[in-house]
Amino acid sequence: MTYEMIEVRVEAEKVGIITLNRPKQLNALNDQLMDELGAALKAFDADEKIGCIILTGSEKAFAAGADITVMAKFTFADAYKGDFITRNWETIRTIRKPVIAAVSGFALGGGCELAMMCDFIIAADNAKFGQPEIKLGTIPGAGGTQRLPRAVGKSKAMDMALTGRMMNAEEAERAGLVSRVVALDKLQEEALGAALVISDYSQITVMAAKEAVNRAFEGTLSDGLMFERRLFHSLFATADQKEGMDAFVNKRKAVFTHQ
Ligand code: CAA
């Protein structure tokens, strides 16, 4: 597939990098962009050589939200019949390999929501996060009212959703929305470093860890603990567990075969 609104490349033969590329519109997210993003994510997920995916934007904008010029003309019937936002925004949830958001500049509305759909966020020091939909007479429609409170707690999520104000990178890190903040010129290097670390681990174990952490957001503690324990038990059936522990015991570097 050829892409017009994203750029796709592979680093070190094991990290897939997707760059949102609609610079004039600050990477505003329309159907074509989201379809291309979904296709690129699925292709990397299916590629055995790829161990981790990075999703990034430009220095000025990760993404400034869903495309307002498209939504401005929408009727209820358009949105409801077309299942607007769900149609092509859910693909990222189905990706089993880790997806790191490397965010610089604006991550607003759907852009903030897209970053939160990734497994973790590394932010540049110029990053700005926000759910400004209230200013447009609407509310977040791609999970912002659900994922933001889980990430930063009710008070700050309410503050963001009701005032529409932006949070800078420092506040986002303090609140737990992002895992690390680095200088803008170090963002890609930092994200790639994290992705390379992850790519060298067993893909099976990495997928299991991702599934287990995600479970913490979608059920009770008892269910989550049981899910984790059973996954933990099942990993004793993998060659990679044998390799990882044998390597530790024999003081050598583990070489995982993803089996
Ligand atoms: N949709 C469509 N176009 C957008 C856009 C968006 N979300 N965000 C920015 N643009 C366009 C602007 O219209 C402008 O286009 P023109 O050059 O043709 O006028 C171009 O990108 C550059 O933007 P600005 O001139 O506004 O740049 P700025 O630096 O002055 O401001 C900004 C940057 C603060 C991000 C401002 O563009 C802005 O507020 N954007 C809208 C942010 C927003 O409200 N996002 C939420 C959208 S709703 C949503 O996402 C729903 C959901 O939950 C899924």
Short mmCIF file of C-alpha atoms and ligand atoms in Angstrom, two decimals:
data_model
loop_
_atom_site.label_atom_id
_atom_site.label_comp_id
_atom_site.label_asym_id
_atom_site.label_seq_id
_atom_site.Cartn_x
_atom_site.Cartn_y
_atom_site.Cartn_z
CA MET A 1 0.00 0.00 0.00
CA THR A 2 1.28 3.49 -0.78
CA TYR A 3 0.71 6.11 1.84
CA GLU A 4 0.03 9.82 1.41
CA MET A 5 -0.64 10.99 4.96
CA ILE A 6 1.86 8.91 6.89
CA GLU A 7 5.48 7.88 6.39
CA VAL A 8 6.62 4.41 7.29
CA ARG A 9 10.14 3.08 7.84
CA VAL A 10 11.99 0.32 9.64
CA GLU A 11 15.02 0.89 11.91
CA ALA A 12 17.60 -1.79 12.68
CA GLU A 13 15.34 -4.30 10.91
CA LYS A 14 13.20 -4.61 14.05
CA VAL A 15 11.49 -1.32 14.91
CA GLY A 16 8.62 -0.04 12.77
CA ILE A 17 8.27 3.74 12.72
CA ILE A 18 5.09 5.49 11.58
CA THR A 19 5.21 9.26 11.19
CA LEU A 20 1.96 11.17 10.80
CA ASN A 21 2.53 13.45 7.84
CA ARG A 22 -0.16 16.05 7.20
CA PRO A 23 1.94 19.02 8.28
CA LYS A 24 -0.21 21.87 6.91
CA GLN A 25 -3.16 20.67 9.00
CA LEU A 26 -0.97 19.87 12.05
CA ASN A 27 -1.66 16.17 11.42
CA ALA A 28 -5.42 16.60 11.87
CA LEU A 29 -6.83 13.08 11.76
CA ASN A 30 -9.21 12.30 8.92
CA ASP A 31 -10.48 8.97 7.57
CA GLN A 32 -7.73 8.59 4.98
CA LEU A 33 -5.00 9.19 7.55
CA MET A 34 -6.59 6.82 10.04
CA ASP A 35 -7.09 4.13 7.37
CA GLU A 36 -3.44 4.44 6.35
CA LEU A 37 -2.37 4.33 10.00
CA GLY A 38 -4.47 1.22 10.59
CA ALA A 39 -2.98 -0.53 7.56
CA ALA A 40 0.60 0.35 8.57
CA LEU A 41 0.03 -0.82 12.15
CA LYS A 42 -1.43 -4.13 10.96
CA ALA A 43 1.45 -4.67 8.51
CA PHE A 44 4.05 -4.15 11.25
CA ASP A 45 2.09 -6.34 13.65
CA ALA A 46 2.12 -9.16 11.11
CA ASP A 47 5.84 -8.79 10.32
CA GLU A 48 7.77 -11.32 12.40
CA LYS A 49 10.94 -9.23 12.33
CA ILE A 50 9.28 -6.23 13.97
CA GLY A 51 9.40 -6.22 17.77
CA CYS A 52 8.07 -2.76 18.55
CA ILE A 53 6.34 0.14 16.77
CA ILE A 54 6.81 3.87 17.27
CA LEU A 55 4.06 6.34 16.35
CA THR A 56 5.19 9.93 16.01
CA GLY A 57 4.33 13.25 14.37
CA SER A 58 6.18 16.46 13.59
CA GLU A 59 8.05 18.76 15.98
CA LYS A 60 5.06 21.14 15.99
CA ALA A 61 2.28 18.59 16.24
CA PHE A 62 1.82 14.96 17.09
CA ALA A 63 -1.78 15.57 16.01
CA ALA A 64 -4.11 18.53 16.60
CA GLY A 65 -7.19 16.32 16.78
CA ALA A 66 -9.86 14.94 14.52
CA ASP A 67 -10.29 17.00 11.35
CA ILE A 68 -12.65 19.81 12.34
CA THR A 69 -13.30 20.81 8.72
CA VAL A 70 -14.83 17.37 8.13
CA MET A 71 -16.76 17.25 11.41
CA ALA A 72 -18.12 20.77 11.00
CA LYS A 73 -20.54 19.54 8.31
CA PHE A 74 -21.59 16.32 10.06
CA THR A 75 -25.17 15.58 11.01
CA PHE A 76 -26.12 13.14 13.74
CA ALA A 77 -27.11 10.67 11.01
CA ASP A 78 -23.66 10.94 9.35
CA ALA A 79 -21.88 10.31 12.62
CA TYR A 80 -24.16 7.53 13.83
CA LYS A 81 -24.55 5.63 10.58
CA GLY A 82 -20.85 5.92 9.77
CA ASP A 83 -19.98 4.95 13.36
CA PHE A 84 -17.72 8.00 13.36
CA ILE A 85 -14.51 7.60 15.32
CA THR A 86 -14.99 3.89 15.92
CA ARG A 87 -14.79 2.86 12.26
CA ASN A 88 -11.07 3.22 11.77
CA TRP A 89 -9.82 4.36 15.16
CA GLU A 90 -10.05 1.04 16.93
CA THR A 91 -7.36 -0.75 14.91
CA ILE A 92 -4.63 0.37 17.27
CA ARG A 93 -6.36 -1.48 20.11
CA THR A 94 -6.01 -4.73 18.20
CA ILE A 95 -2.25 -4.44 17.72
CA ARG A 96 -0.46 -7.01 19.87
CA LYS A 97 3.06 -5.64 19.61
CA PRO A 98 3.93 -2.61 21.75
CA VAL A 99 3.24 0.82 20.27
CA ILE A 100 5.17 3.75 21.74
CA ALA A 101 3.87 7.27 21.13
CA ALA A 102 6.74 9.73 20.66
CA VAL A 103 4.99 13.06 21.12
CA SER A 104 6.27 16.53 20.35
CA GLY A 105 4.16 19.66 19.99
CA PHE A 106 0.39 19.53 20.11
CA ALA A 107 -1.44 16.35 21.09
CA LEU A 108 -4.98 17.71 21.28
CA GLY A 109 -8.43 16.14 21.14
CA GLY A 110 -8.19 13.03 18.99
CA GLY A 111 -4.41 13.53 18.97
CA CYS A 112 -4.24 13.20 22.74
CA GLU A 113 -6.63 10.26 22.52
CA LEU A 114 -4.49 8.58 19.86
CA ALA A 115 -1.39 9.01 22.04
CA MET A 116 -3.28 7.49 24.97
CA MET A 117 -4.27 4.48 22.83
CA CYS A 118 -0.57 3.70 22.49
CA ASP A 119 1.06 1.59 25.18
CA PHE A 120 3.11 4.41 26.61
CA ILE A 121 4.01 7.97 25.77
CA ILE A 122 7.47 9.50 25.61
CA ALA A 123 7.16 13.28 25.34
CA ALA A 124 9.44 16.03 24.13
CA ASP A 125 9.72 19.04 26.42
CA ASN A 126 7.58 21.09 23.98
CA ALA A 127 4.65 18.63 24.08
CA LYS A 128 1.20 19.96 24.94
CA PHE A 129 -1.69 17.67 25.75
CA GLY A 130 -5.35 18.62 25.91
CA GLN A 131 -8.97 17.72 25.30
CA PRO A 132 -10.27 21.03 23.94
CA GLU A 133 -13.46 19.62 22.38
CA ILE A 134 -15.55 21.61 24.86
CA LYS A 135 -14.51 24.77 23.02
CA LEU A 136 -16.06 23.32 19.86
CA GLY A 137 -19.35 22.52 21.52
CA THR A 138 -18.65 18.81 21.78
CA ILE A 139 -16.86 16.27 23.95
CA PRO A 140 -13.95 13.87 23.36
CA GLY A 141 -15.13 11.05 21.11
CA ALA A 142 -12.18 8.68 20.89
CA GLY A 143 -11.81 7.61 24.48
CA GLY A 144 -10.62 10.85 26.11
CA THR A 145 -13.23 10.87 28.85
CA GLN A 146 -12.33 7.27 29.70
CA ARG A 147 -8.56 6.95 29.24
CA LEU A 148 -7.60 10.36 30.63
CA PRO A 149 -9.16 9.77 34.09
CA ARG A 150 -7.54 6.34 34.21
CA ALA A 151 -4.19 7.98 33.43
CA VAL A 152 -4.32 11.15 35.53
CA GLY A 153 -7.24 10.70 37.93
CA LYS A 154 -10.67 12.28 38.00
CA SER A 155 -9.81 15.79 39.14
CA LYS A 156 -7.24 16.60 36.48
CA ALA A 157 -9.24 14.80 33.77
CA MET A 158 -12.31 16.86 34.65
CA ASP A 159 -10.20 20.03 34.66
CA MET A 160 -8.87 19.20 31.17
CA ALA A 161 -12.25 18.16 29.71
CA LEU A 162 -14.24 21.03 31.23
CA THR A 163 -11.83 23.94 30.73
CA GLY A 164 -10.19 22.68 27.53
CA ARG A 165 -6.81 23.90 28.80
CA MET A 166 -3.53 22.33 27.71
CA MET A 167 -1.10 20.47 29.94
CA ASN A 168 2.62 20.87 29.26
CA ALA A 169 5.08 17.97 29.24
CA GLU A 170 6.23 18.54 32.80
CA GLU A 171 2.67 18.48 34.16
CA ALA A 172 1.86 15.45 31.99
CA GLU A 173 4.80 13.54 33.43
CA ARG A 174 3.93 14.57 37.00
CA ALA A 175 0.35 13.40 36.43
CA GLY A 176 1.40 10.04 34.99
CA LEU A 177 0.15 10.64 31.46
CA VAL A 178 3.63 10.24 29.97
CA SER A 179 6.39 7.91 31.05
CA ARG A 180 9.40 10.13 30.23
CA VAL A 181 10.12 13.68 29.08
CA VAL A 182 13.23 14.46 27.05
CA ALA A 183 14.62 17.44 25.13
CA LEU A 184 12.94 17.88 21.75
CA ASP A 185 16.11 17.01 19.84
CA LYS A 186 16.46 13.75 21.79
CA LEU A 187 12.88 12.51 21.35
CA GLN A 188 13.34 10.18 18.38
CA GLU A 189 16.58 8.77 19.81
CA GLU A 190 14.94 8.11 23.18
CA ALA A 191 11.91 6.41 21.63
CA LEU A 192 14.09 4.32 19.34
CA GLY A 193 16.28 3.32 22.29
CA ALA A 194 13.23 2.10 24.21
CA ALA A 195 11.88 0.29 21.13
CA LEU A 196 15.22 -1.46 20.53
CA VAL A 197 15.33 -2.64 24.15
CA ILE A 198 11.81 -4.07 23.82
CA SER A 199 12.57 -5.63 20.40
CA ASP A 200 15.42 -7.67 21.85
CA TYR A 201 13.11 -9.40 24.32
CA SER A 202 10.92 -12.40 23.56
CA GLN A 203 7.96 -11.25 21.46
CA ILE A 204 5.76 -13.74 23.27
CA THR A 205 6.72 -12.38 26.69
CA VAL A 206 6.34 -8.79 25.52
CA MET A 207 2.83 -9.52 24.20
CA ALA A 208 1.91 -11.23 27.46
CA ALA A 209 3.17 -8.29 29.53
CA LYS A 210 1.18 -5.88 27.35
CA GLU A 211 -2.00 -7.96 27.64
CA ALA A 212 -1.62 -8.24 31.40
CA VAL A 213 -1.03 -4.51 32.00
CA ASN A 214 -3.97 -3.65 29.73
CA ARG A 215 -6.12 -5.98 31.78
CA ALA A 216 -5.59 -3.69 34.76
CA PHE A 217 -7.70 -1.06 33.03
CA GLU A 218 -10.63 -3.25 32.13
CA GLY A 219 -11.71 -5.36 35.04
CA THR A 220 -11.53 -6.02 38.73
CA LEU A 221 -8.28 -6.50 40.63
CA SER A 222 -9.14 -10.15 41.32
CA ASP A 223 -9.74 -10.87 37.62
CA GLY A 224 -6.57 -9.05 36.68
CA LEU A 225 -4.46 -10.92 39.22
CA MET A 226 -5.83 -14.26 38.05
CA PHE A 227 -5.25 -13.32 34.40
CA GLU A 228 -1.67 -12.33 35.22
CA ARG A 229 -1.00 -15.52 37.18
CA ARG A 230 -2.29 -17.81 34.43
CA LEU A 231 -0.27 -15.96 31.77
CA PHE A 232 2.77 -16.17 34.04
CA HIS A 233 2.23 -19.93 34.40
CA SER A 234 1.81 -20.40 30.65
CA LEU A 235 5.11 -18.66 29.90
CA PHE A 236 6.91 -21.61 31.52
CA ALA A 237 5.90 -23.51 28.36
CA THR A 238 7.99 -21.23 26.13
CA ALA A 239 11.53 -21.78 24.89
CA ASP A 240 12.19 -18.09 25.56
CA GLN A 241 11.59 -18.51 29.31
CA LYS A 242 14.08 -21.38 29.37
CA GLU A 243 16.56 -19.29 27.39
CA GLY A 244 16.12 -16.18 29.57
CA MET A 245 16.63 -17.98 32.85
CA ASP A 246 19.42 -20.23 31.55
CA ALA A 247 21.24 -17.15 30.27
CA PHE A 248 20.95 -15.50 33.69
CA VAL A 249 22.17 -18.59 35.53
CA ASN A 250 25.11 -19.02 33.14
CA LYS A 251 25.97 -15.31 33.09
CA ARG A 252 25.48 -14.82 29.35
CA LYS A 253 23.22 -12.65 27.20
CA ALA A 254 19.89 -14.25 26.33
CA VAL A 255 19.08 -14.76 22.66
CA PHE A 256 15.34 -15.11 22.24
CA THR A 257 13.80 -17.02 19.33
CA HIS A 258 10.21 -15.92 19.97
CA GLN A 259 9.11 -19.49 20.56
N1 CAA B 1 -8.74 19.98 12.21
C1 CAA B 1 -8.57 20.58 11.02
N2 CAA B 1 -7.62 21.51 10.80
C2 CAA B 1 -6.82 21.84 11.84
C3 CAA B 1 -6.95 21.25 13.11
C4 CAA B 1 -7.96 20.27 13.28
N3 CAA B 1 -8.15 19.62 14.44
N4 CAA B 1 -6.02 21.78 13.94
C5 CAA B 1 -5.33 22.68 13.20
N5 CAA B 1 -5.81 22.72 11.93
C6 CAA B 1 -5.35 23.53 10.81
C7 CAA B 1 -5.75 24.98 11.00
O1 CAA B 1 -7.08 25.20 10.58
C8 CAA B 1 -4.75 25.69 10.12
O2 CAA B 1 -5.15 25.55 8.78
P1 CAA B 1 -5.03 26.80 7.76
O3 CAA B 1 -3.54 27.07 7.69
O4 CAA B 1 -5.60 26.29 6.49
O5 CAA B 1 -5.76 27.93 8.38
C9 CAA B 1 -3.50 24.84 10.30
O6 CAA B 1 -3.92 23.58 10.78
C10 CAA B 1 -2.52 25.43 11.31
O7 CAA B 1 -3.24 25.68 12.51
P2 CAA B 1 -3.24 27.11 13.26
O8 CAA B 1 -3.02 28.22 12.27
O9 CAA B 1 -4.46 27.18 14.11
O10 CAA B 1 -1.90 26.97 14.14
P3 CAA B 1 -1.60 27.65 15.54
O11 CAA B 1 -0.17 27.32 15.82
O12 CAA B 1 -2.03 29.05 15.56
O13 CAA B 1 -2.54 26.85 16.59
C11 CAA B 1 -3.53 24.89 17.58
C12 CAA B 1 -2.33 25.50 16.82
C13 CAA B 1 -3.61 25.48 18.99
C14 CAA B 1 -3.29 23.39 17.65
C15 CAA B 1 -4.84 25.21 16.81
O14 CAA B 1 -4.67 24.83 15.46
C16 CAA B 1 -6.06 24.46 17.34
O15 CAA B 1 -6.60 24.87 18.34
N6 CAA B 1 -6.47 23.39 16.66
C17 CAA B 1 -7.67 22.66 17.00
C18 CAA B 1 -7.43 21.76 18.21
C19 CAA B 1 -8.72 21.05 18.58
O16 CAA B 1 -9.72 21.64 18.88
N7 CAA B 1 -8.67 19.70 18.55
C20 CAA B 1 -9.83 18.87 18.87
C21 CAA B 1 -10.56 18.49 17.64
S1 CAA B 1 -12.10 17.67 17.99
C22 CAA B 1 -11.66 16.05 18.24
O17 CAA B 1 -10.51 15.68 18.17
C23 CAA B 1 -12.80 15.11 18.55
C24 CAA B 1 -12.37 13.80 19.08
O18 CAA B 1 -12.39 13.58 20.27
C25 CAA B 1 -11.90 12.74 18.19
#
